[in-house]
JSON list of C-alpha atoms in Angstrom, two decimals:
[
{"chain": "Y", "resi": 3, "resn": "MET", "atom": "CA", "xyz": [76.62, 125.37, 93.67]},
{"chain": "Y", "resi": 4, "resn": "ASP", "atom": "CA", "xyz": [75.80, 121.87, 94.93]},
{"chain": "Y", "resi": 5, "resn": "LEU", "atom": "CA", "xyz": [78.42, 119.60, 93.31]},
{"chain": "Y", "resi": 6, "resn": "LYS", "atom": "CA", "xyz": [76.56, 116.40, 94.32]},
{"chain": "Y", "resi": 7, "resn": "PHE", "atom": "CA", "xyz": [73.57, 117.68, 92.34]},
{"chain": "Y", "resi": 8, "resn": "TYR", "atom": "CA", "xyz": [75.29, 118.94, 89.18]},
{"chain": "Y", "resi": 9, "resn": "LEU", "atom": "CA", "xyz": [78.26, 116.56, 88.88]},
{"chain": "Y", "resi": 10, "resn": "PRO", "atom": "CA", "xyz": [76.12, 113.60, 87.72]},
{"chain": "Y", "resi": 11, "resn": "VAL", "atom": "CA", "xyz": [74.63, 115.73, 84.94]},
{"chain": "Y", "resi": 12, "resn": "LEU", "atom": "CA", "xyz": [78.11, 116.82, 83.86]},
{"chain": "Y", "resi": 13, "resn": "ILE", "atom": "CA", "xyz": [79.25, 113.16, 83.83]},
{"chain": "Y", "resi": 14, "resn": "VAL", "atom": "CA", "xyz": [76.21, 112.16, 81.74]},
{"chain": "Y", "resi": 15, "resn": "VAL", "atom": "CA", "xyz": [76.73, 114.98, 79.22]},
{"chain": "Y", "resi": 16, "resn": "LEU", "atom": "CA", "xyz": [80.44, 114.35, 78.89]},
{"chain": "Y", "resi": 17, "resn": "SER", "atom": "CA", "xyz": [80.02, 110.58, 78.65]},
{"chain": "Y", "resi": 18, "resn": "ASN", "atom": "CA", "xyz": [77.12, 110.92, 76.20]},
{"chain": "Y", "resi": 19, "resn": "THR", "atom": "CA", "xyz": [79.23, 113.19, 73.99]},
{"chain": "Y", "resi": 20, "resn": "PHE", "atom": "CA", "xyz": [82.00, 110.60, 73.76]},
{"chain": "Y", "resi": 21, "resn": "TYR", "atom": "CA", "xyz": [79.39, 107.86, 73.41]},
{"chain": "Y", "resi": 22, "resn": "HIS", "atom": "CA", "xyz": [77.95, 109.43, 70.26]},
{"chain": "Y", "resi": 23, "resn": "ILE", "atom": "CA", "xyz": [81.36, 110.30, 68.82]},
{"chain": "Y", "resi": 24, "resn": "CYS", "atom": "CA", "xyz": [82.43, 106.66, 69.26]},
{"chain": "Y", "resi": 25, "resn": "SER", "atom": "CA", "xyz": [79.13, 105.27, 67.99]},
{"chain": "Y", "resi": 26, "resn": "LYS", "atom": "CA", "xyz": [79.29, 107.42, 64.87]},
{"chain": "Y", "resi": 27, "resn": "SER", "atom": "CA", "xyz": [82.99, 106.58, 64.35]},
{"chain": "Y", "resi": 28, "resn": "THR", "atom": "CA", "xyz": [82.65, 102.80, 64.69]},
{"chain": "Y", "resi": 29, "resn": "PRO", "atom": "CA", "xyz": [84.25, 101.33, 61.56]},
{"chain": "Y", "resi": 30, "resn": "GLU", "atom": "CA", "xyz": [81.82, 100.38, 58.82]},
{"chain": "Y", "resi": 31, "resn": "ASN", "atom": "CA", "xyz": [83.48, 97.00, 58.25]},
{"chain": "Y", "resi": 32, "resn": "ILE", "atom": "CA", "xyz": [83.26, 95.61, 61.81]},
{"chain": "Y", "resi": 33, "resn": "ASN", "atom": "CA", "xyz": [80.45, 93.51, 63.19]},
{"chain": "Y", "resi": 34, "resn": "ILE", "atom": "CA", "xyz": [78.96, 95.83, 65.79]},
{"chain": "Y", "resi": 35, "resn": "PHE", "atom": "CA", "xyz": [78.54, 93.02, 68.30]},
{"chain": "Y", "resi": 36, "resn": "ALA", "atom": "CA", "xyz": [82.25, 92.14, 68.10]},
{"chain": "Y", "resi": 37, "resn": "SER", "atom": "CA", "xyz": [82.94, 95.80, 68.78]},
{"chain": "Y", "resi": 38, "resn": "LEU", "atom": "CA", "xyz": [80.44, 95.87, 71.64]},
{"chain": "Y", "resi": 39, "resn": "SER", "atom": "CA", "xyz": [82.04, 92.79, 73.24]},
{"chain": "Y", "resi": 40, "resn": "VAL", "atom": "CA", "xyz": [85.25, 94.80, 73.65]},
{"chain": "Y", "resi": 41, "resn": "THR", "atom": "CA", "xyz": [83.22, 97.79, 74.84]},
{"chain": "Y", "resi": 42, "resn": "TYR", "atom": "CA", "xyz": [81.62, 95.68, 77.58]},
{"chain": "Y", "resi": 43, "resn": "ALA", "atom": "CA", "xyz": [84.93, 94.08, 78.57]},
{"chain": "Y", "resi": 44, "resn": "VAL", "atom": "CA", "xyz": [86.39, 97.56, 79.10]},
{"chain": "Y", "resi": 45, "resn": "GLY", "atom": "CA", "xyz": [83.22, 98.58, 80.95]},
{"chain": "Y", "resi": 46, "resn": "MET", "atom": "CA", "xyz": [83.43, 95.53, 83.19]},
{"chain": "Y", "resi": 47, "resn": "VAL", "atom": "CA", "xyz": [87.05, 96.18, 84.09]},
{"chain": "Y", "resi": 48, "resn": "ALA", "atom": "CA", "xyz": [86.32, 99.87, 84.75]},
{"chain": "Y", "resi": 49, "resn": "SER", "atom": "CA", "xyz": [83.30, 98.97, 86.91]},
{"chain": "Y", "resi": 50, "resn": "LEU", "atom": "CA", "xyz": [85.31, 96.48, 88.96]},
{"chain": "Y", "resi": 51, "resn": "VAL", "atom": "CA", "xyz": [88.19, 98.92, 89.49]},
{"chain": "Y", "resi": 52, "resn": "ILE", "atom": "CA", "xyz": [85.78, 101.67, 90.57]},
{"chain": "Y", "resi": 53, "resn": "PHE", "atom": "CA", "xyz": [83.95, 99.22, 92.85]},
{"chain": "Y", "resi": 54, "resn": "PHE", "atom": "CA", "xyz": [87.18, 98.30, 94.65]},
{"chain": "Y", "resi": 55, "resn": "LEU", "atom": "CA", "xyz": [88.22, 101.96, 94.90]},
{"chain": "Y", "resi": 56, "resn": "THR", "atom": "CA", "xyz": [84.89, 103.03, 96.40]},
{"chain": "Y", "resi": 57, "resn": "ARG", "atom": "CA", "xyz": [83.67, 100.01, 98.39]},
{"chain": "Y", "resi": 58, "resn": "GLN", "atom": "CA", "xyz": [82.88, 100.31, 102.06]},
{"chain": "Y", "resi": 59, "resn": "ASP", "atom": "CA", "xyz": [83.33, 97.18, 104.19]},
{"chain": "Y", "resi": 60, "resn": "THR", "atom": "CA", "xyz": [81.67, 94.86, 101.69]},
{"chain": "Y", "resi": 61, "resn": "SER", "atom": "CA", "xyz": [82.72, 92.29, 99.14]},
{"chain": "Y", "resi": 62, "resn": "LEU", "atom": "CA", "xyz": [81.74, 92.00, 95.52]},
{"chain": "Y", "resi": 63, "resn": "LEU", "atom": "CA", "xyz": [79.97, 88.71, 96.20]},
{"chain": "Y", "resi": 64, "resn": "ALA", "atom": "CA", "xyz": [78.05, 90.28, 99.08]},
{"chain": "Y", "resi": 65, "resn": "GLU", "atom": "CA", "xyz": [76.90, 93.02, 96.72]},
{"chain": "Y", "resi": 66, "resn": "TYR", "atom": "CA", "xyz": [75.92, 90.48, 94.06]},
{"chain": "Y", "resi": 67, "resn": "ARG", "atom": "CA", "xyz": [73.44, 89.02, 96.56]},
{"chain": "Y", "resi": 68, "resn": "HIS", "atom": "CA", "xyz": [71.44, 92.24, 96.17]},
{"chain": "Y", "resi": 69, "resn": "LEU", "atom": "CA", "xyz": [71.03, 91.81, 92.41]},
{"chain": "Y", "resi": 70, "resn": "THR", "atom": "CA", "xyz": [67.54, 91.73, 90.97]},
{"chain": "Y", "resi": 71, "resn": "TRP", "atom": "CA", "xyz": [66.09, 91.37, 87.50]},
{"chain": "Y", "resi": 72, "resn": "THR", "atom": "CA", "xyz": [66.89, 95.04, 86.84]},
{"chain": "Y", "resi": 73, "resn": "SER", "atom": "CA", "xyz": [70.62, 94.43, 86.33]},
{"chain": "Y", "resi": 74, "resn": "PHE", "atom": "CA", "xyz": [69.96, 91.77, 83.72]},
{"chain": "Y", "resi": 75, "resn": "VAL", "atom": "CA", "xyz": [67.30, 93.73, 81.83]},
{"chain": "Y", "resi": 76, "resn": "LEU", "atom": "CA", "xyz": [69.49, 96.85, 82.00]},
{"chain": "Y", "resi": 77, "resn": "GLY", "atom": "CA", "xyz": [72.29, 94.83, 80.38]},
{"chain": "Y", "resi": 78, "resn": "LEU", "atom": "CA", "xyz": [70.00, 93.81, 77.52]},
{"chain": "Y", "resi": 79, "resn": "SER", "atom": "CA", "xyz": [68.70, 97.38, 77.24]},
{"chain": "Y", "resi": 80, "resn": "VAL", "atom": "CA", "xyz": [72.22, 98.77, 76.97]},
{"chain": "Y", "resi": 81, "resn": "VAL", "atom": "CA", "xyz": [73.06, 96.31, 74.18]},
{"chain": "Y", "resi": 82, "resn": "GLY", "atom": "CA", "xyz": [69.92, 97.41, 72.31]},
{"chain": "Y", "resi": 83, "resn": "LEU", "atom": "CA", "xyz": [70.67, 101.06, 72.92]},
{"chain": "Y", "resi": 84, "resn": "GLU", "atom": "CA", "xyz": [74.24, 100.89, 71.74]},
{"chain": "Y", "resi": 85, "resn": "ALA", "atom": "CA", "xyz": [73.52, 98.63, 68.77]},
{"chain": "Y", "resi": 86, "resn": "GLY", "atom": "CA", "xyz": [70.62, 100.87, 67.81]},
{"chain": "Y", "resi": 87, "resn": "PHE", "atom": "CA", "xyz": [72.73, 104.01, 67.81]},
{"chain": "Y", "resi": 88, "resn": "ILE", "atom": "CA", "xyz": [75.55, 102.40, 65.85]},
{"chain": "Y", "resi": 89, "resn": "LEU", "atom": "CA", "xyz": [73.05, 101.04, 63.30]},
{"chain": "Y", "resi": 90, "resn": "MET", "atom": "CA", "xyz": [71.32, 104.43, 63.17]},
{"chain": "Y", "resi": 91, "resn": "TYR", "atom": "CA", "xyz": [74.60, 106.16, 62.32]},
{"chain": "Y", "resi": 92, "resn": "LYS", "atom": "CA", "xyz": [75.56, 103.46, 59.81]},
{"chain": "Y", "resi": 93, "resn": "ALA", "atom": "CA", "xyz": [72.17, 104.01, 58.15]},
{"chain": "Y", "resi": 94, "resn": "GLY", "atom": "CA", "xyz": [73.15, 107.63, 57.57]},
{"chain": "Y", "resi": 95, "resn": "TRP", "atom": "CA", "xyz": [71.70, 109.60, 60.46]},
{"chain": "Y", "resi": 96, "resn": "ASN", "atom": "CA", "xyz": [73.63, 112.72, 61.41]},
{"chain": "Y", "resi": 97, "resn": "VAL", "atom": "CA", "xyz": [74.85, 113.03, 65.00]},
{"chain": "Y", "resi": 98, "resn": "SER", "atom": "CA", "xyz": [73.12, 116.39, 65.24]},
{"chain": "Y", "resi": 99, "resn": "THR", "atom": "CA", "xyz": [69.66, 115.14, 64.26]},
{"chain": "Y", "resi": 100, "resn": "GLY", "atom": "CA", "xyz": [69.64, 111.45, 65.20]},
{"chain": "Y", "resi": 101, "resn": "GLN", "atom": "CA", "xyz": [70.14, 112.17, 68.87]},
{"chain": "Y", "resi": 102, "resn": "LEU", "atom": "CA", "xyz": [67.50, 114.90, 68.86]},
{"chain": "Y", "resi": 103, "resn": "VAL", "atom": "CA", "xyz": [64.91, 112.72, 67.13]},
{"chain": "Y", "resi": 104, "resn": "GLN", "atom": "CA", "xyz": [65.38, 109.82, 69.52]},
{"chain": "Y", "resi": 105, "resn": "SER", "atom": "CA", "xyz": [65.46, 112.14, 72.54]},
{"chain": "Y", "resi": 106, "resn": "ALA", "atom": "CA", "xyz": [62.19, 113.80, 71.58]},
{"chain": "Y", "resi": 107, "resn": "LEU", "atom": "CA", "xyz": [60.52, 110.43, 71.01]},
{"chain": "Y", "resi": 108, "resn": "LEU", "atom": "CA", "xyz": [62.01, 109.07, 74.23]},
{"chain": "Y", "resi": 109, "resn": "ALA", "atom": "CA", "xyz": [60.72, 112.06, 76.21]},
{"chain": "Y", "resi": 110, "resn": "ILE", "atom": "CA", "xyz": [57.21, 111.34, 74.97]},
{"chain": "Y", "resi": 111, "resn": "VAL", "atom": "CA", "xyz": [57.46, 107.61, 75.76]},
{"chain": "Y", "resi": 112, "resn": "LEU", "atom": "CA", "xyz": [58.89, 108.27, 79.23]},
{"chain": "Y", "resi": 113, "resn": "LEU", "atom": "CA", "xyz": [56.12, 110.73, 80.01]},
{"chain": "Y", "resi": 114, "resn": "VAL", "atom": "CA", "xyz": [53.61, 107.94, 79.41]},
{"chain": "Y", "resi": 115, "resn": "VAL", "atom": "CA", "xyz": [55.76, 105.36, 81.27]},
{"chain": "Y", "resi": 116, "resn": "GLY", "atom": "CA", "xyz": [56.07, 107.72, 84.24]},
{"chain": "Y", "resi": 117, "resn": "PHE", "atom": "CA", "xyz": [52.32, 108.16, 84.30]},
{"chain": "Y", "resi": 118, "resn": "LEU", "atom": "CA", "xyz": [51.42, 104.48, 83.92]},
{"chain": "Y", "resi": 119, "resn": "LEU", "atom": "CA", "xyz": [54.14, 102.78, 86.01]},
{"chain": "Y", "resi": 120, "resn": "TYR", "atom": "CA", "xyz": [55.09, 105.37, 88.60]},
{"chain": "Y", "resi": 121, "resn": "ARG", "atom": "CA", "xyz": [51.87, 107.36, 88.96]},
{"chain": "Y", "resi": 122, "resn": "GLU", "atom": "CA", "xyz": [53.67, 110.60, 88.04]},
{"chain": "Y", "resi": 123, "resn": "SER", "atom": "CA", "xyz": [51.32, 113.41, 87.20]},
{"chain": "Y", "resi": 124, "resn": "ILE", "atom": "CA", "xyz": [51.19, 114.94, 83.73]},
{"chain": "Y", "resi": 125, "resn": "SER", "atom": "CA", "xyz": [50.79, 118.70, 83.65]},
{"chain": "Y", "resi": 126, "resn": "LEU", "atom": "CA", "xyz": [49.38, 120.86, 80.91]},
{"chain": "Y", "resi": 127, "resn": "ARG", "atom": "CA", "xyz": [52.89, 122.21, 80.39]},
{"chain": "Y", "resi": 128, "resn": "GLN", "atom": "CA", "xyz": [54.16, 118.69, 79.74]},
{"chain": "Y", "resi": 129, "resn": "VAL", "atom": "CA", "xyz": [51.36, 118.02, 77.26]},
{"chain": "Y", "resi": 130, "resn": "ILE", "atom": "CA", "xyz": [52.28, 121.24, 75.47]},
{"chain": "Y", "resi": 131, "resn": "GLY", "atom": "CA", "xyz": [55.91, 120.06, 75.55]},
{"chain": "Y", "resi": 132, "resn": "VAL", "atom": "CA", "xyz": [54.87, 116.83, 73.77]},
{"chain": "Y", "resi": 133, "resn": "PHE", "atom": "CA", "xyz": [53.30, 118.87, 71.00]},
{"chain": "Y", "resi": 134, "resn": "VAL", "atom": "CA", "xyz": [56.41, 121.06, 70.80]},
{"chain": "Y", "resi": 135, "resn": "CYS", "atom": "CA", "xyz": [58.52, 117.88, 70.49]},
{"chain": "Y", "resi": 136, "resn": "MET", "atom": "CA", "xyz": [56.25, 116.55, 67.77]},
{"chain": "Y", "resi": 137, "resn": "GLY", "atom": "CA", "xyz": [56.41, 119.89, 65.97]},
{"chain": "Y", "resi": 138, "resn": "GLY", "atom": "CA", "xyz": [60.18, 119.84, 66.21]},
{"chain": "Y", "resi": 139, "resn": "LEU", "atom": "CA", "xyz": [60.29, 116.34, 64.77]},
{"chain": "Y", "resi": 140, "resn": "TYR", "atom": "CA", "xyz": [58.09, 117.49, 61.91]},
{"chain": "Y", "resi": 141, "resn": "LEU", "atom": "CA", "xyz": [60.34, 120.49, 61.24]},
{"chain": "Y", "resi": 142, "resn": "MET", "atom": "CA", "xyz": [63.47, 118.30, 61.33]},
{"chain": "Y", "resi": 143, "resn": "SER", "atom": "CA", "xyz": [61.97, 115.79, 58.90]},
{"chain": "Y", "resi": 144, "resn": "ASN", "atom": "CA", "xyz": [61.31, 118.39, 56.19]}
]
């Protein structure tokens, strides 16, 4: 088993599990953006600690010179993602179905994005998968 290949997936699954538990458990009476400000403060501290533990002959400022627009747009995307999930759960979505619905829709959108932006090919199997996703969404909505 190649740990470098599977460990990232394990980290994503484990982190995503806690992510949804925390999103669903965010208190009803708190402004979600106040809550997210603490979330990002913790994330910033964790990122800085991990940077200093793993850096190799470079400084933080030297690394910041490599920043592009992607870091800033990713930051805005993460705020939208997290606020969207918290709002979704506050609106009454179940953890078991909300995640599946958004994942199926996201898979369809990313198939198109991959094709249009990255020239990824779309196979017949993927097209069939889109219809399976749409069928699953239909079954979950009834």
